[in-house]
mmCIF file of C-alpha atoms in Angstrom:
data_model
loop_
_atom_site.group_PDB
_atom_site.id
_atom_site.type_symbol
_atom_site.label_atom_id
_atom_site.label_comp_id
_atom_site.label_asym_id
_atom_site.label_seq_id
_atom_site.Cartn_x
_atom_site.Cartn_y
_atom_site.Cartn_z
ATOM 1 C CA UNK A 2 115.862 122.181 138.815
ATOM 2 C CA UNK A 3 119.572 121.977 139.492
ATOM 3 C CA UNK A 4 119.009 118.805 141.500
ATOM 4 C CA UNK A 5 117.046 117.358 138.593
ATOM 5 C CA UNK A 6 119.804 118.241 136.132
ATOM 6 C CA UNK A 7 122.420 116.789 138.451
ATOM 7 C CA UNK A 8 120.418 113.597 138.752
ATOM 8 C CA UNK A 9 120.020 113.409 134.971
ATOM 9 C CA UNK A 10 123.765 113.915 134.504
ATOM 10 C CA UNK A 11 124.494 111.177 136.990
ATOM 11 C CA UNK A 12 122.141 108.803 135.173
ATOM 12 C CA UNK A 13 123.732 109.748 131.842
ATOM 13 C CA UNK A 14 127.172 109.006 133.235
ATOM 14 C CA UNK A 15 126.014 105.641 134.511
ATOM 15 C CA UNK A 16 124.462 104.765 131.161
ATOM 16 C CA UNK A 17 127.622 105.834 129.346
ATOM 17 C CA UNK A 18 129.789 103.834 131.720
ATOM 18 C CA UNK A 19 127.501 100.859 131.252
ATOM 19 C CA UNK A 20 127.841 101.125 127.478
ATOM 20 C CA UNK A 21 131.617 101.194 127.807
ATOM 21 C CA UNK A 22 131.627 98.228 130.118
ATOM 22 C CA UNK A 23 129.322 96.185 127.951
ATOM 23 C CA UNK A 24 131.467 96.107 124.868
ATOM 24 C CA UNK A 25 134.596 94.119 124.238
ATOM 25 C CA UNK A 26 133.769 90.650 125.577
ATOM 26 C CA UNK A 27 130.412 90.643 123.795
ATOM 27 C CA UNK A 28 132.033 91.916 120.594
ATOM 28 C CA UNK A 29 134.715 89.230 120.722
ATOM 29 C CA UNK A 30 132.109 86.514 121.280
ATOM 30 C CA UNK A 31 129.959 87.818 118.422
ATOM 31 C CA UNK A 32 132.975 88.008 116.112
ATOM 32 C CA UNK A 33 134.041 84.504 117.076
ATOM 33 C CA UNK A 34 137.662 85.558 117.293
ATOM 34 C CA UNK A 35 140.006 87.523 119.553
ATOM 35 C CA UNK A 36 142.102 90.265 117.933
ATOM 36 C CA UNK A 37 145.421 90.367 119.755
ATOM 37 C CA UNK A 38 148.407 92.571 118.950
ATOM 38 C CA UNK A 39 152.032 91.479 118.883
ATOM 39 C CA UNK A 40 155.408 92.837 117.877
ATOM 40 C CA UNK A 41 156.274 92.834 114.193
ATOM 41 C CA UNK A 42 158.823 90.131 114.997
ATOM 42 C CA UNK A 43 160.656 89.393 118.242
ATOM 43 C CA UNK A 44 162.040 85.849 118.570
ATOM 44 C CA UNK A 45 160.714 84.116 121.655
ATOM 45 C CA UNK A 46 157.899 86.614 122.173
ATOM 46 C CA UNK A 47 156.163 86.859 118.801
ATOM 47 C CA UNK A 48 157.541 85.530 115.537
ATOM 48 C CA UNK A 49 155.817 84.176 112.429
ATOM 49 C CA UNK A 50 156.965 81.009 110.654
ATOM 50 C CA UNK A 51 156.997 80.409 106.900
ATOM 51 C CA UNK A 52 153.267 79.654 107.007
ATOM 52 C CA UNK A 53 152.450 82.854 108.862
ATOM 53 C CA UNK A 54 151.694 81.139 112.173
ATOM 54 C CA UNK A 55 152.879 83.140 115.173
ATOM 55 C CA UNK A 56 154.530 81.611 118.212
ATOM 56 C CA UNK A 57 156.059 83.113 121.336
ATOM 57 C CA UNK A 58 155.492 83.882 125.000
ATOM 58 C CA UNK A 59 153.053 86.715 124.362
ATOM 59 C CA UNK A 60 151.273 84.730 121.659
ATOM 60 C CA UNK A 61 150.581 82.042 124.249
ATOM 61 C CA UNK A 62 149.047 84.700 126.507
ATOM 62 C CA UNK A 63 146.827 85.688 123.552
ATOM 63 C CA UNK A 64 145.836 82.047 123.109
ATOM 64 C CA UNK A 65 145.101 81.733 126.827
ATOM 65 C CA UNK A 66 142.587 84.588 126.604
ATOM 66 C CA UNK A 67 140.984 83.085 123.489
ATOM 67 C CA UNK A 68 140.770 79.724 125.256
ATOM 68 C CA UNK A 69 139.091 81.297 128.286
ATOM 69 C CA UNK A 70 136.388 82.703 126.005
ATOM 70 C CA UNK A 71 135.953 80.014 123.358
ATOM 71 C CA UNK A 72 137.668 76.933 124.750
ATOM 72 C CA UNK A 73 139.828 77.065 121.620
ATOM 73 C CA UNK A 74 143.336 78.597 121.531
ATOM 74 C CA UNK A 75 143.192 78.969 117.745
ATOM 75 C CA UNK A 76 140.313 81.459 117.765
ATOM 76 C CA UNK A 77 142.677 84.403 117.744
ATOM 77 C CA UNK A 78 143.888 86.803 115.053
ATOM 78 C CA UNK A 79 147.430 88.051 115.657
ATOM 79 C CA UNK A 80 147.878 91.673 114.536
ATOM 80 C CA UNK A 81 151.572 92.704 114.345
ATOM 81 C CA UNK A 82 151.981 96.409 115.164
ATOM 82 C CA UNK A 83 154.835 98.892 115.177
ATOM 83 C CA UNK A 84 155.454 100.521 118.587
ATOM 84 C CA UNK A 85 154.510 103.995 117.325
ATOM 85 C CA UNK A 86 150.945 102.953 116.394
ATOM 86 C CA UNK A 87 150.086 100.246 118.932
ATOM 87 C CA UNK A 88 148.162 102.396 121.432
ATOM 88 C CA UNK A 89 146.244 104.110 118.636
ATOM 89 C CA UNK A 90 145.270 100.678 117.325
ATOM 90 C CA UNK A 91 144.057 99.671 120.772
ATOM 91 C CA UNK A 92 141.965 102.809 121.250
ATOM 92 C CA UNK A 93 140.446 102.582 117.760
ATOM 93 C CA UNK A 94 139.336 98.995 118.337
ATOM 94 C CA UNK A 95 141.677 97.506 115.745
ATOM 95 C CA UNK A 96 142.777 95.102 118.486
ATOM 96 C CA UNK A 97 141.030 93.896 121.641
ATOM 97 C CA UNK A 98 144.167 93.528 123.744
ATOM 98 C CA UNK A 99 147.663 94.939 123.304
ATOM 99 C CA UNK A 100 150.825 92.957 123.884
ATOM 100 C CA UNK A 101 153.937 93.683 121.785
ATOM 101 C CA UNK A 102 156.587 93.607 124.566
ATOM 102 C CA UNK A 103 154.955 96.763 125.924
ATOM 103 C CA UNK A 104 156.240 98.299 129.161
ATOM 104 C CA UNK A 105 153.740 99.203 131.885
ATOM 105 C CA UNK A 106 154.253 102.860 132.851
ATOM 106 C CA UNK A 107 152.245 105.506 134.692
ATOM 107 C CA UNK A 108 152.207 107.788 131.657
ATOM 108 C CA UNK A 109 150.732 105.125 129.402
ATOM 109 C CA UNK A 110 147.868 104.560 131.809
ATOM 110 C CA UNK A 111 147.182 108.251 132.425
ATOM 111 C CA UNK A 112 147.545 109.627 128.887
ATOM 112 C CA UNK A 113 146.810 106.737 126.496
ATOM 113 C CA UNK A 114 143.460 105.669 127.903
ATOM 114 C CA UNK A 115 144.760 102.190 128.646
ATOM 115 C CA UNK A 116 144.933 99.849 131.627
ATOM 116 C CA UNK A 117 147.629 97.250 132.137
ATOM 117 C CA UNK A 118 146.799 93.779 133.363
ATOM 118 C CA UNK A 119 149.284 91.259 134.741
ATOM 119 C CA UNK A 120 152.986 91.365 133.913
ATOM 120 C CA UNK A 121 153.908 88.765 131.301
ATOM 121 C CA UNK A 122 157.668 89.205 131.678
ATOM 122 C CA UNK A 123 159.882 91.249 134.012
ATOM 123 C CA UNK A 124 162.540 92.779 131.801
ATOM 124 C CA UNK A 125 165.093 95.586 131.804
ATOM 125 C CA UNK A 126 166.745 97.629 129.088
ATOM 126 C CA UNK A 127 170.257 96.688 128.103
ATOM 127 C CA UNK A 128 172.918 97.460 125.508
ATOM 128 C CA UNK A 129 174.596 95.153 122.998
ATOM 129 C CA UNK A 130 178.086 95.933 121.675
ATOM 130 C CA UNK A 131 180.812 94.116 119.806
ATOM 131 C CA UNK A 132 182.612 91.686 122.068
ATOM 132 C CA UNK A 133 185.801 92.860 123.764
ATOM 133 C CA UNK A 134 185.303 96.560 123.017
ATOM 134 C CA UNK A 135 183.848 97.831 126.305
ATOM 135 C CA UNK A 136 182.591 96.347 129.569
ATOM 136 C CA UNK A 137 180.092 98.973 130.740
ATOM 137 C CA UNK A 138 177.572 101.406 129.184
ATOM 138 C CA UNK A 139 179.434 104.156 131.030
ATOM 139 C CA UNK A 140 182.274 103.664 128.527
ATOM 140 C CA UNK A 141 180.031 104.712 125.609
ATOM 141 C CA UNK A 142 180.893 108.422 125.728
ATOM 142 C CA UNK A 143 180.764 109.812 122.184
ATOM 143 C CA UNK A 144 179.197 106.652 120.789
ATOM 144 C CA UNK A 145 176.242 106.274 118.441
ATOM 145 C CA UNK A 146 173.482 104.084 119.863
ATOM 146 C CA UNK A 147 170.670 102.644 117.768
ATOM 147 C CA UNK A 148 167.200 101.884 119.121
ATOM 148 C CA UNK A 149 163.592 101.864 117.928
ATOM 149 C CA UNK A 150 160.989 104.626 117.883
ATOM 150 C CA UNK A 151 157.771 104.769 119.877
ATOM 151 C CA UNK A 152 159.041 102.935 122.939
ATOM 152 C CA UNK A 153 160.510 103.707 126.343
ATOM 153 C CA UNK A 154 164.054 102.942 125.167
ATOM 154 C CA UNK A 155 164.859 106.407 123.805
ATOM 155 C CA UNK A 156 163.940 108.143 127.062
ATOM 156 C CA UNK A 157 165.789 105.530 129.129
ATOM 157 C CA UNK A 158 168.956 106.053 127.088
ATOM 158 C CA UNK A 159 168.673 109.839 127.339
ATOM 159 C CA UNK A 160 168.186 109.601 131.119
ATOM 160 C CA UNK A 161 171.106 107.202 131.568
ATOM 161 C CA UNK A 162 173.546 109.246 129.505
ATOM 162 C CA UNK A 163 172.446 112.489 131.175
ATOM 163 C CA UNK A 164 172.793 110.997 134.664
ATOM 164 C CA UNK A 165 176.312 109.805 133.887
ATOM 165 C CA UNK A 166 177.436 112.948 132.059
ATOM 166 C CA UNK A 167 177.892 111.202 128.697
ATOM 167 C CA UNK A 168 177.391 112.754 125.263
ATOM 168 C CA UNK A 169 176.007 110.360 122.672
ATOM 169 C CA UNK A 170 174.032 110.261 119.460
ATOM 170 C CA UNK A 171 170.831 108.240 119.718
ATOM 171 C CA UNK A 172 169.499 107.099 116.339
ATOM 172 C CA UNK A 173 165.919 105.769 116.424
ATOM 173 C CA UNK A 174 164.478 103.552 113.694
ATOM 174 C CA UNK A 175 160.874 102.534 113.008
ATOM 175 C CA UNK A 176 161.424 98.939 114.072
ATOM 176 C CA UNK A 177 163.810 96.970 116.240
ATOM 177 C CA UNK A 178 164.865 94.985 113.171
ATOM 178 C CA UNK A 179 165.950 98.174 111.379
ATOM 179 C CA UNK A 180 167.866 99.321 114.446
ATOM 180 C CA UNK A 181 169.574 95.931 114.681
ATOM 181 C CA UNK A 182 170.608 96.011 111.022
ATOM 182 C CA UNK A 183 172.008 99.523 111.438
ATOM 183 C CA UNK A 184 174.109 98.232 114.330
ATOM 184 C CA UNK A 185 175.267 95.148 112.404
ATOM 185 C CA UNK A 186 176.202 97.253 109.385
ATOM 186 C CA UNK A 187 178.383 99.514 111.549
ATOM 187 C CA UNK A 188 176.104 102.554 111.464
ATOM 188 C CA UNK A 189 175.953 102.371 115.273
ATOM 189 C CA UNK A 190 178.436 101.462 117.971
ATOM 190 C CA UNK A 191 175.746 99.875 120.120
ATOM 191 C CA UNK A 192 172.173 98.628 119.976
ATOM 192 C CA UNK A 193 169.776 99.123 122.894
ATOM 193 C CA UNK A 194 166.391 97.648 123.747
ATOM 194 C CA UNK A 195 164.990 95.248 126.338
ATOM 195 C CA UNK A 196 167.529 92.602 127.340
ATOM 196 C CA UNK A 197 165.221 89.748 126.373
ATOM 197 C CA UNK A 198 165.022 91.164 122.850
ATOM 198 C CA UNK A 199 168.780 91.683 122.704
ATOM 199 C CA UNK A 200 169.383 88.021 123.537
ATOM 200 C CA UNK A 201 166.749 86.993 121.007
ATOM 201 C CA UNK A 202 168.278 89.024 118.188
ATOM 202 C CA UNK A 203 171.820 88.079 119.167
ATOM 203 C CA UNK A 204 170.917 84.396 118.753
ATOM 204 C CA UNK A 205 169.909 85.089 115.144
ATOM 205 C CA UNK A 206 173.136 86.825 114.108
ATOM 206 C CA UNK A 207 175.640 84.892 111.937
ATOM 207 C CA UNK A 208 178.336 85.136 114.659
ATOM 208 C CA UNK A 209 176.561 85.602 118.015
ATOM 209 C CA UNK A 210 179.794 85.258 119.972
ATOM 210 C CA UNK A 211 181.101 88.434 118.348
ATOM 211 C CA UNK A 212 178.440 90.449 120.181
ATOM 212 C CA UNK A 213 177.914 90.875 123.920
ATOM 213 C CA UNK A 214 174.969 92.075 125.990
ATOM 214 C CA UNK A 215 176.467 94.248 128.734
ATOM 215 C CA UNK A 216 175.625 93.148 132.252
ATOM 216 C CA UNK A 217 174.340 96.501 133.485
ATOM 217 C CA UNK A 218 170.565 97.040 133.333
ATOM 218 C CA UNK A 219 169.404 100.581 132.555
ATOM 219 C CA UNK A 220 165.754 100.400 133.600
ATOM 220 C CA UNK A 221 162.790 98.425 134.885
ATOM 221 C CA UNK A 222 160.645 97.118 132.021
ATOM 222 C CA UNK A 223 157.609 95.175 133.249
ATOM 223 C CA UNK A 224 156.023 93.899 130.031
ATOM 224 C CA UNK A 225 152.263 93.559 130.301
ATOM 225 C CA UNK A 226 148.981 93.253 128.435
ATOM 226 C CA UNK A 227 146.984 96.450 127.951
ATOM 227 C CA UNK A 228 143.268 97.060 127.360
ATOM 228 C CA UNK A 229 141.083 100.130 126.937
ATOM 229 C CA UNK A 230 139.979 101.957 130.069
ATOM 230 C CA UNK A 231 136.281 101.912 130.941
ATOM 231 C CA UNK A 232 135.680 98.246 130.155
ATOM 232 C CA UNK A 233 136.064 96.508 133.506
ATOM 233 C CA UNK A 234 134.512 93.137 132.543
ATOM 234 C CA UNK A 235 136.988 92.785 129.667
ATOM 235 C CA UNK A 236 139.867 93.904 131.872
ATOM 236 C CA UNK A 237 138.902 91.127 134.303
ATOM 237 C CA UNK A 238 138.896 88.473 131.566
ATOM 238 C CA UNK A 239 142.353 89.486 130.328
ATOM 239 C CA UNK A 240 143.804 89.864 133.823
ATOM 240 C CA UNK A 241 142.487 86.632 135.308
ATOM 241 C CA UNK A 242 143.196 84.556 132.200
ATOM 242 C CA UNK A 243 146.802 85.632 132.646
ATOM 243 C CA UNK A 244 146.779 84.863 136.355
ATOM 244 C CA UNK A 245 145.566 81.332 135.638
ATOM 245 C CA UNK A 246 148.937 80.584 134.018
ATOM 246 C CA UNK A 247 150.727 81.546 137.238
ATOM 247 C CA UNK A 248 148.170 79.880 139.520
ATOM 248 C CA UNK A 249 148.625 76.640 137.586
ATOM 249 C CA UNK A 250 152.392 76.699 138.083
ATOM 250 C CA UNK A 251 151.966 77.458 141.790
ATOM 251 C CA UNK A 252 149.655 74.445 142.125
ATOM 252 C CA UNK A 253 151.982 72.140 140.196
ATOM 253 C CA UNK A 254 149.502 71.834 137.324
ATOM 254 C CA UNK A 255 150.395 71.675 133.642
ATOM 255 C CA UNK A 256 148.912 70.572 130.344
ATOM 256 C CA UNK A 257 150.098 66.989 130.861
ATOM 257 C CA UNK A 258 148.921 66.315 134.414
ATOM 258 C CA UNK A 259 145.824 68.501 134.788
ATOM 259 C CA UNK A 260 143.382 65.666 134.006
ATOM 260 C CA UNK A 261 144.934 63.198 136.430
ATOM 261 C CA UNK A 262 145.126 65.804 139.191
ATOM 262 C CA UNK A 263 141.542 66.901 138.565
ATOM 263 C CA UNK A 264 140.291 63.338 139.021
ATOM 264 C CA UNK A 265 142.274 62.623 142.185
ATOM 265 C CA UNK A 266 142.709 65.803 144.232
ATOM 266 C CA UNK A 267 140.773 66.841 147.327
ATOM 267 C CA UNK A 268 142.349 70.322 147.365
ATOM 268 C CA UNK A 269 139.436 72.818 147.254
ATOM 269 C CA UNK A 270 141.651 75.500 145.694
ATOM 270 C CA UNK A 271 142.459 73.259 142.734
ATOM 271 C CA UNK A 272 138.866 72.050 142.471
ATOM 272 C CA UNK A 273 137.660 75.665 142.246
ATOM 273 C CA UNK A 274 140.377 76.542 139.737
ATOM 274 C CA UNK A 275 139.397 73.654 137.481
ATOM 275 C CA UNK A 276 135.666 74.327 137.688
ATOM 276 C CA UNK A 277 134.839 71.274 139.790
ATOM 277 C CA UNK A 278 133.406 73.439 142.555
ATOM 278 C CA UNK A 279 131.819 76.878 142.562
ATOM 279 C CA UNK A 280 130.903 79.049 139.581
ATOM 280 C CA UNK A 281 133.846 81.387 139.158
ATOM 281 C CA UNK A 282 133.583 81.495 135.364
ATOM 282 C CA UNK A 283 129.971 82.700 135.385
ATOM 283 C CA UNK A 284 130.930 85.895 137.224
ATOM 284 C CA UNK A 285 133.051 86.872 134.189
ATOM 285 C CA UNK A 286 130.689 85.663 131.476
ATOM 286 C CA UNK A 287 132.775 82.538 130.865
ATOM 287 C CA UNK A 288 132.183 78.821 131.197
ATOM 288 C CA UNK A 289 133.109 77.165 134.462
ATOM 289 C CA UNK A 290 135.885 75.264 132.632
ATOM 290 C CA UNK A 291 137.623 78.444 131.446
ATOM 291 C CA UNK A 292 140.700 77.969 133.654
ATOM 292 C CA UNK A 293 140.868 74.195 133.078
ATOM 293 C CA UNK A 294 140.780 74.834 129.315
ATOM 294 C CA UNK A 295 143.654 77.323 129.550
ATOM 295 C CA UNK A 296 145.844 74.899 131.488
ATOM 296 C CA UNK A 297 144.960 71.913 129.306
ATOM 297 C CA UNK A 298 145.285 73.626 125.927
ATOM 298 C CA UNK A 299 147.955 76.306 126.542
ATOM 299 C CA UNK A 300 149.766 75.235 129.704
ATOM 300 C CA UNK A 301 151.105 76.802 132.890
ATOM 301 C CA UNK A 302 153.470 79.778 132.927
ATOM 302 C CA UNK A 303 156.561 77.614 133.409
ATOM 303 C CA UNK A 304 155.583 75.579 130.328
ATOM 304 C CA UNK A 305 155.128 78.559 128.034
ATOM 305 C CA UNK A 306 158.258 80.253 129.405
ATOM 306 C CA UNK A 307 160.534 77.271 128.859
ATOM 307 C CA UNK A 308 159.310 76.400 125.375
ATOM 308 C CA UNK A 309 159.449 79.964 124.061
ATOM 309 C CA UNK A 310 162.410 81.662 125.743
ATOM 310 C CA UNK A 311 163.737 79.285 128.404
ATOM 311 C CA UNK A 312 165.752 76.078 128.501
ATOM 312 C CA UNK A 313 163.725 74.371 125.751
ATOM 313 C CA UNK A 314 164.212 77.284 123.325
ATOM 314 C CA UNK A 315 167.193 78.637 121.368
ATOM 315 C CA UNK A 316 167.295 81.676 123.713
ATOM 316 C CA UNK A 317 167.749 79.675 126.928
ATOM 317 C CA UNK A 318 166.938 82.664 129.159
ATOM 318 C CA UNK A 319 167.090 81.917 132.875
ATOM 319 C CA UNK A 320 163.859 82.355 134.843
ATOM 320 C CA UNK A 321 165.453 84.883 137.223
ATOM 321 C CA UNK A 322 162.851 87.460 138.261
ATOM 322 C CA UNK A 323 160.326 85.595 136.135
ATOM 323 C CA UNK A 324 160.263 82.592 138.447
ATOM 324 C CA UNK A 325 157.262 81.904 140.643
ATOM 325 C CA UNK A 326 157.308 83.571 144.059
ATOM 326 C CA UNK A 327 157.655 80.058 145.459
ATOM 327 C CA UNK A 328 161.086 79.910 143.829
ATOM 328 C CA UNK A 329 162.264 83.437 144.607
ATOM 329 C CA UNK A 330 160.736 85.205 141.597
ATOM 330 C CA UNK A 331 158.183 87.995 141.244
ATOM 331 C CA UNK A 332 155.217 86.172 139.684
ATOM 332 C CA UNK A 333 152.368 85.739 142.131
ATOM 333 C CA UNK A 334 148.718 84.953 141.401
ATOM 334 C CA UNK A 335 146.020 86.313 143.732
ATOM 335 C CA UNK A 336 143.605 83.664 145.031
ATOM 336 C CA UNK A 337 141.219 82.478 142.323
ATOM 337 C CA UNK A 338 138.094 81.926 144.370
#
């Protein structure tokens, strides 16, 4: 009897796991649209124009996933979320995939029921102050530091100040924009969040040169896409759609040359990537042109980096750690075969 019950439990678990694994990709296809989260507004990563259209590095990752599924980068609904509610929105099904300059941590994978896919941007927390006042965060003893709620920044600040024996007041606001305005108005002596965000917000201030991002980095902040645990097929779609952007850069492909390369190359790796050989897409429930469509309609990682936050953008952030491994950076795509 016990063996029978154990067998029934095992079958029940398999059925339940199968139900979990069956869901998101099929739901997205049936809906005809991907629901993708973003920040409420971070220049270079996710920002809406006067017509409500979002652009940014993470928005292009959203469009890459939509393109993998539908062949159309516009079949995506961008859902701006505050940091404090983003994981709840993911677990409730309000969004299919979570971006929002979200840091990949052990705790978020073990307590929030989420899994992180590839890193979209290697970042680190920094501090912005008024120019010429101090040169190091270690000089902030007794200062008031503004940041936003529901993120890793509060804990990072607490850890840094504790480690260095500093006593400070940390004031957390609902959004990064509110924290920035508190800093600008003089409510805070410093403003702290990811360095990429600091540079983005600094560029929007009336007198950017009056504010400096201190050189010291307080933490590691690998920003990554997150999905619900228990849905491996969907996790694969999100993860490998992201890797295509890096694989394209590694292969020297981009939205402008992909057609000419596809018609002239004998490289089997590129032929597989572009769907000319093999059936890689079918194993994920996608068309065999899924990767070609991403490259053609969204671009390679270097393209989306430069136009959103790099040399072709107002932020002009250097590639640094976010370069391809071929150029000394950390981005590296596993073989797509």
